[in-house]
Amino acid sequence: MKIIDGLIFHEKKGFVKETLYTEGGRFSLSTTENTIVDARGCYVIPGLIDIHFHGCAGHDFSDASPESLTAIAEYQLSQGITSICPASMTLSPETLQNICECAHNFSTKNFTNASRLAGINLEGPFICNAKRGAQNPDFIRQADFNLLKQLQETAGGLVKLVTLAPETEGAMDFIREVKHSALKDISVSVGHTESDYDTAKKAFDAGADHVTHLFNAMPAFTHRAPGVIGAAFDTPGCFVEIICDGVHIAPPVIRAAFAMFGSERIVLISDSMRATGLSDGAYTLGGLNVQVSGRHATLADGTLAGSVTNLYDCMRCAVSMGIPLELAVQCLTINPARSIGIDRDYGSLTPGKAADFLLLDKDLNLIGVYKDGIKIRTTG
């Protein structure tokens, strides 16, 4: 395949007008294939990667249902998200086992019209009750290496992230055990925490290398108490997630985060829940009742309960806040791929990687979705 006359995204150079090639479902330096894609007037970017969301289209990853997971993956691909790492919630060990088993079974099948299941994000149950957000307090528990090991075995190695409150009992030992075991490739993510700077920095020094939805469910970053945010800033190589739905974080804070961390360390996420793509009304998240009105999803007490914005629209939101498109794309593609260790095959338009790419018009409308070099959607 030849993709001609488009503005091709390069993570170092931005957008360059050149020809992009694919061969056998991978990007290549040249091609023998006859298909030509006219990308005139379009941006050509890698398929998006969402490493933290819960559901969409009326379904939740924690349903542990093959039908739900299929519907989720089909919706995500239709919106330009070609690889997904959905998040579980703070639930019982039995339910988490069922979620991991369902995900593993799904990952063994090849669905052309569905996003690729690239991993599992365990958001809980090893969190702090005071900063639980929309997580169920009944299932919060102490960090448990053996439980994580069992879940990873059930998942067939799909677990890529686990959220941890480092101030809780056993947390530091848990991080060290993970990082000095066969589970070392799982990123320990600091989140849903009351941790101060010193405790968070100890966690990062012990091996944690990720932050769950920066600014949310953690102490504020202030001039005398920098907290988790300051500790993450002082830890080179630590990736930080940001929900960019226009609700969770104010635009000036988004811009400040980019100035503070640089585009190399930010991973934009949606944190979307099952109401995404649907109308206002009553829904659930992790067994808790959620009311959706416009872009807001809240518990009865007003606590934000995820977002109702898919990742593609989060990109548009970031650009509307003043983030340059090339930086936003970096934070939606190669950064999430690197953060969960799948960048060898996904996240950029580099020869040898899977030919996942999107066509966007100048107004950032989604015109075309391609996965493994196969056209999934064309609009406009």
Tab-separated table of C-alpha atoms in Angstrom:
chain	number	residue	atom	x	y	z
A	1	MET	CA	0.000	0.000	0.000
A	2	LYS	CA	1.073	3.572	-0.718
A	3	ILE	CA	-0.322	6.433	1.345
A	4	ILE	CA	0.365	9.501	-0.769
A	5	ASP	CA	0.194	13.288	-0.418
A	6	GLY	CA	-0.552	13.242	3.306
A	7	LEU	CA	1.148	15.000	6.202
A	8	ILE	CA	2.895	12.050	7.868
A	9	PHE	CA	3.534	12.168	11.617
A	10	HIS	CA	7.109	11.743	12.911
A	11	GLU	CA	7.588	11.864	16.673
A	12	LYS	CA	10.803	13.910	16.296
A	13	LYS	CA	10.024	16.009	13.214
A	14	GLY	CA	6.299	16.593	13.525
A	15	PHE	CA	4.329	16.411	10.281
A	16	VAL	CA	6.167	15.897	6.985
A	17	LYS	CA	4.657	15.608	3.512
A	18	GLU	CA	5.941	12.320	2.155
A	19	THR	CA	4.791	8.882	1.012
A	20	LEU	CA	4.129	6.154	3.563
A	21	TYR	CA	4.388	2.481	2.604
A	22	THR	CA	2.958	-0.757	3.982
A	23	GLU	CA	3.642	-4.359	3.039
A	24	GLY	CA	1.838	-7.372	4.488
A	25	GLY	CA	0.171	-5.356	7.219
A	26	ARG	CA	3.389	-3.645	8.386
A	27	PHE	CA	4.940	-0.302	7.630
A	28	SER	CA	7.805	-0.649	5.170
A	29	LEU	CA	10.415	1.292	3.211
A	30	SER	CA	8.749	0.360	-0.073
A	31	THR	CA	5.932	-1.860	-1.298
A	32	THR	CA	4.921	-4.271	-4.048
A	33	GLU	CA	1.239	-3.795	-3.202
A	34	ASN	CA	-0.926	-1.884	-5.675
A	35	THR	CA	-3.356	-0.219	-3.279
A	36	ILE	CA	-3.049	3.572	-3.132
A	37	VAL	CA	-4.574	5.706	-0.371
A	38	ASP	CA	-4.986	9.344	-1.337
A	39	ALA	CA	-4.321	11.291	1.871
A	40	ARG	CA	-4.339	14.711	0.226
A	41	GLY	CA	-5.342	17.371	2.746
A	42	CYS	CA	-5.083	14.914	5.645
A	43	TYR	CA	-2.879	14.267	8.623
A	44	VAL	CA	-1.666	10.673	8.849
A	45	ILE	CA	-1.028	9.548	12.424
A	46	PRO	CA	-0.508	6.214	14.198
A	47	GLY	CA	-3.538	4.429	15.624
A	48	LEU	CA	-4.297	5.702	19.115
A	49	ILE	CA	-3.565	3.604	22.217
A	50	ASP	CA	-5.697	3.930	25.357
A	51	ILE	CA	-4.024	2.370	28.388
A	52	HIS	CA	-6.628	3.511	30.940
A	53	PHE	CA	-10.353	3.312	30.337
A	54	HIS	CA	-13.144	1.162	31.756
A	55	GLY	CA	-15.780	0.873	29.092
A	56	CYS	CA	-17.955	2.405	26.400
A	57	ALA	CA	-21.035	1.702	24.279
A	58	GLY	CA	-22.959	0.381	27.285
A	59	HIS	CA	-20.321	-2.150	28.342
A	60	ASP	CA	-17.593	-2.346	30.981
A	61	PHE	CA	-14.333	-4.292	30.964
A	62	SER	CA	-15.198	-5.463	34.479
A	63	ASP	CA	-18.311	-7.199	33.154
A	64	ALA	CA	-15.871	-10.047	32.411
A	65	SER	CA	-18.015	-10.932	29.433
A	66	PRO	CA	-16.756	-11.847	25.945
A	67	GLU	CA	-19.763	-10.035	24.471
A	68	SER	CA	-18.914	-6.871	26.423
A	69	LEU	CA	-15.244	-6.993	25.526
A	70	THR	CA	-16.078	-7.483	21.846
A	71	ALA	CA	-18.487	-4.530	21.871
A	72	ILE	CA	-15.913	-2.358	23.668
A	73	ALA	CA	-13.144	-3.243	21.212
A	74	GLU	CA	-15.387	-2.671	18.187
A	75	TYR	CA	-16.448	0.772	19.416
A	76	GLN	CA	-12.878	1.761	20.241
A	77	LEU	CA	-11.577	0.812	16.809
A	78	SER	CA	-14.407	2.760	15.151
A	79	GLN	CA	-13.093	5.829	17.016
A	80	GLY	CA	-9.479	5.391	15.921
A	81	ILE	CA	-8.184	3.565	19.002
A	82	THR	CA	-6.390	0.586	17.485
A	83	SER	CA	-4.842	-0.857	20.679
A	84	ILE	CA	-6.380	-0.948	24.145
A	85	CYS	CA	-5.276	-1.733	27.691
A	86	PRO	CA	-8.564	-1.503	29.600
A	87	ALA	CA	-8.708	-1.012	33.341
A	88	SER	CA	-10.401	-3.114	35.971
A	89	MET	CA	-11.686	-1.688	39.252
A	90	THR	CA	-11.343	-2.402	42.967
A	91	LEU	CA	-13.253	-5.684	43.004
A	92	SER	CA	-13.073	-9.094	44.670
A	93	PRO	CA	-10.172	-11.426	43.773
A	94	GLU	CA	-12.679	-13.810	42.188
A	95	THR	CA	-14.075	-11.100	39.928
A	96	LEU	CA	-10.569	-9.942	38.985
A	97	GLN	CA	-9.695	-13.520	38.073
A	98	ASN	CA	-12.760	-13.686	35.827
A	99	ILE	CA	-11.796	-10.401	34.166
A	100	CYS	CA	-8.267	-11.641	33.492
A	101	GLU	CA	-9.518	-14.967	32.137
A	102	CYS	CA	-11.968	-13.246	29.803
A	103	ALA	CA	-9.260	-10.875	28.551
A	104	HIS	CA	-6.817	-13.724	27.942
A	105	ASN	CA	-9.391	-15.664	25.928
A	106	PHE	CA	-10.216	-12.570	23.879
A	107	SER	CA	-6.545	-11.891	23.150
A	108	THR	CA	-6.072	-15.298	21.528
A	109	LYS	CA	-8.537	-14.430	18.752
A	110	ASN	CA	-8.066	-12.139	15.780
A	111	PHE	CA	-10.897	-9.659	15.333
A	112	THR	CA	-10.437	-7.542	12.219
A	113	ASN	CA	-13.105	-5.018	13.228
A	114	ALA	CA	-12.032	-4.669	16.857
A	115	SER	CA	-9.175	-2.968	18.662
A	116	ARG	CA	-6.208	-5.101	19.616
A	117	LEU	CA	-6.186	-6.069	23.313
A	118	ALA	CA	-2.626	-5.110	24.219
A	119	GLY	CA	-2.829	-5.455	27.989
A	120	ILE	CA	-4.724	-5.148	31.250
A	121	ASN	CA	-4.553	-2.229	33.661
A	122	LEU	CA	-5.327	-3.273	37.260
A	123	GLU	CA	-6.625	-0.055	38.809
A	124	GLY	CA	-7.031	-1.454	42.312
A	125	PRO	CA	-7.576	-3.101	44.703
A	126	PHE	CA	-4.298	-1.952	46.373
A	127	ILE	CA	-5.383	1.639	46.963
A	128	CYS	CA	-6.056	4.135	49.761
A	129	ASN	CA	-9.632	4.338	51.019
A	130	ALA	CA	-9.531	8.108	51.533
A	131	LYS	CA	-8.661	8.637	47.846
A	132	ARG	CA	-10.714	5.783	46.423
A	133	GLY	CA	-12.758	8.070	44.140
A	134	ALA	CA	-15.351	5.898	42.395
A	135	GLN	CA	-13.775	2.640	43.584
A	136	ASN	CA	-15.735	0.277	45.848
A	137	PRO	CA	-14.376	0.500	49.430
A	138	ASP	CA	-15.595	-3.009	50.267
A	139	PHE	CA	-12.822	-4.586	48.184
A	140	ILE	CA	-9.822	-2.385	49.010
A	141	ARG	CA	-7.012	-4.574	50.344
A	142	GLN	CA	-3.346	-4.560	51.258
A	143	ALA	CA	-0.825	-4.959	48.451
A	144	ASP	CA	-0.593	-8.679	47.701
A	145	PHE	CA	2.181	-10.000	45.485
A	146	ASN	CA	0.723	-13.510	45.367
A	147	LEU	CA	-2.636	-12.191	44.164
A	148	LEU	CA	-0.906	-10.181	41.420
A	149	LYS	CA	1.049	-13.279	40.425
A	150	GLN	CA	-2.141	-15.341	40.218
A	151	LEU	CA	-3.885	-12.677	38.147
A	152	GLN	CA	-0.945	-12.455	35.757
A	153	GLU	CA	-0.943	-16.225	35.313
A	154	THR	CA	-4.667	-16.204	34.573
A	155	ALA	CA	-4.210	-13.296	32.156
A	156	GLY	CA	-1.471	-15.087	30.245
A	157	GLY	CA	0.951	-12.228	30.871
A	158	LEU	CA	-1.425	-9.450	29.785
A	159	VAL	CA	-1.220	-7.411	33.000
A	160	LYS	CA	0.826	-4.309	32.166
A	161	LEU	CA	-0.054	-1.900	34.998
A	162	VAL	CA	-1.087	-2.125	38.634
A	163	THR	CA	-2.112	0.903	40.707
A	164	LEU	CA	-0.727	1.164	44.232
A	165	ALA	CA	-0.997	3.628	47.133
A	166	PRO	CA	2.593	3.612	48.452
A	167	GLU	CA	1.695	4.764	51.965
A	168	THR	CA	-0.368	1.638	52.631
A	169	GLU	CA	0.938	-1.332	54.605
A	170	GLY	CA	3.304	-3.567	52.646
A	171	ALA	CA	3.395	-1.318	49.594
A	172	MET	CA	7.169	-0.773	49.429
A	173	ASP	CA	7.884	-4.478	49.850
A	174	PHE	CA	5.325	-5.167	47.125
A	175	ILE	CA	7.102	-2.849	44.675
A	176	ARG	CA	10.488	-4.443	45.372
A	177	GLU	CA	9.069	-7.942	45.062
A	178	VAL	CA	7.450	-7.119	41.722
A	179	LYS	CA	10.617	-5.524	40.361
A	180	HIS	CA	12.841	-8.439	41.420
A	181	SER	CA	10.644	-11.220	40.091
A	182	ALA	CA	9.218	-12.628	36.890
A	183	LEU	CA	6.618	-9.850	37.127
A	184	LYS	CA	9.217	-7.099	36.693
A	185	ASP	CA	7.724	-5.953	33.380
A	186	ILE	CA	4.514	-4.904	35.117
A	187	SER	CA	4.606	-1.155	35.753
A	188	VAL	CA	3.675	-0.183	39.287
A	189	SER	CA	1.623	3.003	39.048
A	190	VAL	CA	1.232	5.356	42.005
A	191	GLY	CA	-2.382	6.416	42.386
A	192	HIS	CA	-5.518	6.651	44.524
A	193	THR	CA	-3.171	7.763	47.265
A	194	GLU	CA	-2.654	10.228	50.112
A	195	SER	CA	1.113	9.856	49.763
A	196	ASP	CA	3.382	12.811	50.485
A	197	TYR	CA	6.487	13.648	48.452
A	198	ASP	CA	8.930	11.548	50.484
A	199	THR	CA	6.793	8.412	50.433
A	200	ALA	CA	6.034	8.721	46.736
A	201	LYS	CA	9.721	9.302	45.940
A	202	LYS	CA	10.651	6.163	47.894
A	203	ALA	CA	8.135	4.246	45.801
A	204	PHE	CA	9.634	5.555	42.566
A	205	ASP	CA	13.153	4.820	43.803
A	206	ALA	CA	12.008	1.266	44.625
A	207	GLY	CA	10.804	0.731	41.062
A	208	ALA	CA	7.400	2.375	40.518
A	209	ASP	CA	7.507	4.186	37.166
A	210	HIS	CA	4.007	5.433	36.395
A	211	VAL	CA	1.302	7.676	37.855
A	212	THR	CA	-2.420	6.910	37.611
A	213	HIS	CA	-4.426	9.925	36.315
A	214	LEU	CA	-2.140	12.729	37.510
A	215	PHE	CA	-3.826	15.352	39.748
A	216	ASN	CA	-6.877	13.149	40.344
A	217	ALA	CA	-7.242	11.001	43.498
A	218	MET	CA	-4.035	12.348	45.066
A	219	PRO	CA	-2.897	15.351	47.134
A	220	ALA	CA	-2.580	18.657	45.324
A	221	PHE	CA	0.798	19.948	44.131
A	222	THR	CA	1.579	22.951	46.325
A	223	HIS	CA	4.633	25.075	47.030
A	224	ARG	CA	5.409	23.396	50.370
A	225	ALA	CA	3.873	19.965	49.773
A	226	PRO	CA	4.712	18.789	46.232
A	227	GLY	CA	3.323	15.293	46.877
A	228	VAL	CA	3.114	12.594	44.221
A	229	ILE	CA	3.265	15.136	41.401
A	230	GLY	CA	6.543	16.600	42.625
A	231	ALA	CA	8.019	13.140	43.217
A	232	ALA	CA	7.067	12.046	39.715
A	233	PHE	CA	8.639	15.199	38.270
A	234	ASP	CA	11.864	14.368	40.103
A	235	THR	CA	11.908	10.821	38.693
A	236	PRO	CA	13.241	10.723	35.113
A	237	GLY	CA	11.491	8.110	32.994
A	238	CYS	CA	8.303	8.130	35.056
A	239	PHE	CA	5.229	8.307	32.823
A	240	VAL	CA	2.205	10.284	34.024
A	241	GLU	CA	-1.366	9.781	32.845
A	242	ILE	CA	-3.609	12.777	32.201
A	243	ILE	CA	-7.367	12.626	31.616
A	244	CYS	CA	-7.960	15.223	28.923
A	245	ASP	CA	-11.763	15.275	28.699
A	246	GLY	CA	-12.240	18.935	29.601
A	247	VAL	CA	-13.779	17.963	32.951
A	248	HIS	CA	-11.158	16.306	35.147
A	249	ILE	CA	-8.418	18.914	34.700
A	250	ALA	CA	-8.643	22.617	33.849
A	251	PRO	CA	-6.946	23.760	30.617
A	252	PRO	CA	-4.248	25.881	32.347
A	253	VAL	CA	-3.245	22.834	34.406
A	254	ILE	CA	-3.015	20.700	31.253
A	255	ARG	CA	-0.724	23.293	29.705
A	256	ALA	CA	1.313	23.543	32.911
A	257	ALA	CA	1.717	19.753	33.040
A	258	PHE	CA	3.118	19.731	29.499
A	259	ALA	CA	5.552	22.489	30.442
A	260	MET	CA	6.529	20.636	33.610
A	261	PHE	CA	6.872	17.052	32.381
A	262	GLY	CA	7.493	17.553	28.680
A	263	SER	CA	5.626	15.707	25.968
A	264	GLU	CA	7.949	12.688	26.288
A	265	ARG	CA	6.521	11.635	29.659
A	266	ILE	CA	2.815	12.377	29.368
A	267	VAL	CA	0.287	9.698	28.434
A	268	LEU	CA	-3.132	11.050	27.573
A	269	ILE	CA	-5.941	8.711	28.647
A	270	SER	CA	-9.725	8.786	28.470
A	271	ASP	CA	-10.681	6.979	31.720
A	272	SER	CA	-13.995	6.432	29.916
A	273	MET	CA	-16.848	4.404	31.399
A	274	ARG	CA	-19.736	2.479	29.881
A	275	ALA	CA	-21.831	5.589	29.101
A	276	THR	CA	-19.274	6.751	26.522
A	277	GLY	CA	-20.946	6.947	23.132
A	278	LEU	CA	-24.424	6.905	24.687
A	279	SER	CA	-26.951	9.432	26.008
A	280	ASP	CA	-27.325	10.930	29.482
A	281	GLY	CA	-28.825	8.730	32.169
A	282	ALA	CA	-28.124	6.242	34.956
A	283	TYR	CA	-25.223	3.800	34.612
A	284	THR	CA	-22.846	1.822	36.823
A	285	LEU	CA	-19.076	1.690	37.343
A	286	GLY	CA	-17.481	-1.014	39.454
A	287	GLY	CA	-20.852	-1.816	40.978
A	288	LEU	CA	-21.516	1.808	41.982
A	289	ASN	CA	-24.366	3.914	40.587
A	290	VAL	CA	-23.315	6.724	38.257
A	291	GLN	CA	-25.374	9.581	36.815
A	292	VAL	CA	-24.290	10.998	33.459
A	293	SER	CA	-25.172	14.520	32.378
A	294	GLY	CA	-23.365	15.997	29.402
A	295	ARG	CA	-19.627	15.400	29.821
A	296	HIS	CA	-19.944	14.666	33.553
A	297	ALA	CA	-20.256	11.224	35.137
A	298	THR	CA	-20.672	11.364	38.919
A	299	LEU	CA	-21.568	9.309	41.964
A	300	ALA	CA	-24.459	10.440	44.158
A	301	ASP	CA	-22.085	12.558	46.277
A	302	GLY	CA	-20.727	14.367	43.217
A	303	THR	CA	-17.466	12.384	42.945
A	304	LEU	CA	-16.287	12.114	39.350
A	305	ALA	CA	-16.705	8.538	38.099
A	306	GLY	CA	-14.515	8.344	35.037
A	307	SER	CA	-15.261	10.181	31.815
A	308	VAL	CA	-17.705	9.841	28.940
A	309	THR	CA	-15.176	11.000	26.336
A	310	ASN	CA	-13.329	8.588	24.058
A	311	LEU	CA	-9.603	8.986	23.467
A	312	TYR	CA	-9.949	10.477	19.992
A	313	ASP	CA	-12.113	13.261	21.382
A	314	CYS	CA	-9.581	13.695	24.213
A	315	MET	CA	-7.029	14.474	21.499
A	316	ARG	CA	-9.323	17.102	20.005
A	317	CYS	CA	-9.877	18.502	23.497
A	318	ALA	CA	-6.123	18.746	24.147
A	319	VAL	CA	-5.614	20.652	20.896
A	320	SER	CA	-8.475	23.000	21.773
A	321	MET	CA	-6.627	23.760	25.035
A	322	GLY	CA	-3.545	24.910	23.132
A	323	ILE	CA	-1.508	21.680	23.008
A	324	PRO	CA	0.106	21.413	19.541
A	325	LEU	CA	-1.322	18.513	17.543
A	326	GLU	CA	2.078	16.851	17.117
A	327	LEU	CA	2.615	16.800	20.900
A	328	ALA	CA	-0.881	15.494	21.581
A	329	VAL	CA	-0.376	12.709	19.031
A	330	GLN	CA	2.892	11.712	20.686
A	331	CYS	CA	1.085	11.405	24.028
A	332	LEU	CA	-1.656	9.248	22.473
A	333	THR	CA	0.538	6.843	20.496
A	334	ILE	CA	4.234	6.226	21.121
A	335	ASN	CA	4.182	7.311	24.777
A	336	PRO	CA	1.446	4.882	25.877
A	337	ALA	CA	3.102	2.160	23.795
A	338	ARG	CA	6.405	2.734	25.584
A	339	SER	CA	4.751	2.966	28.987
A	340	ILE	CA	3.374	-0.578	28.737
A	341	GLY	CA	6.220	-2.052	26.696
A	342	ILE	CA	4.517	-2.591	23.322
A	343	ASP	CA	6.454	0.038	21.345
A	344	ARG	CA	8.412	-2.588	19.394
A	345	ASP	CA	5.270	-3.264	17.338
A	346	TYR	CA	2.940	-0.310	17.873
A	347	GLY	CA	2.806	3.415	18.487
A	348	SER	CA	4.502	4.928	15.431
A	349	LEU	CA	4.620	4.785	11.637
A	350	THR	CA	8.075	3.179	11.713
A	351	PRO	CA	8.973	0.450	9.179
A	352	GLY	CA	8.472	-2.977	10.732
A	353	LYS	CA	5.624	-1.964	13.038
A	354	ALA	CA	1.977	-2.918	12.560
A	355	ALA	CA	0.331	-0.716	9.934
A	356	ASP	CA	-2.156	0.956	12.281
A	357	PHE	CA	-2.895	4.490	11.107
A	358	LEU	CA	-5.577	7.154	10.936
A	359	LEU	CA	-6.478	9.840	8.421
A	360	LEU	CA	-7.627	13.172	9.900
A	361	ASP	CA	-8.816	16.190	7.988
A	362	LYS	CA	-7.579	19.667	8.852
A	363	ASP	CA	-10.446	20.119	11.327
A	364	LEU	CA	-9.383	16.887	13.075
A	365	ASN	CA	-12.403	14.948	11.889
A	366	LEU	CA	-11.668	11.237	11.659
A	367	ILE	CA	-11.685	10.291	7.975
A	368	GLY	CA	-10.131	6.823	7.908
A	369	VAL	CA	-9.080	4.022	10.269
A	370	TYR	CA	-6.624	1.309	9.239
A	371	LYS	CA	-5.514	-1.612	11.401
A	372	ASP	CA	-2.762	-3.979	10.225
A	373	GLY	CA	-3.016	-2.263	6.841
A	374	ILE	CA	-6.739	-3.078	6.477
A	375	LYS	CA	-9.264	-0.295	6.006
A	376	ILE	CA	-11.775	-0.390	8.864
A	377	ARG	CA	-13.637	2.869	8.458
A	378	THR	CA	-13.865	5.700	5.987
A	379	THR	CA	-16.060	8.743	6.523
A	380	GLY	CA	-16.399	12.227	5.163
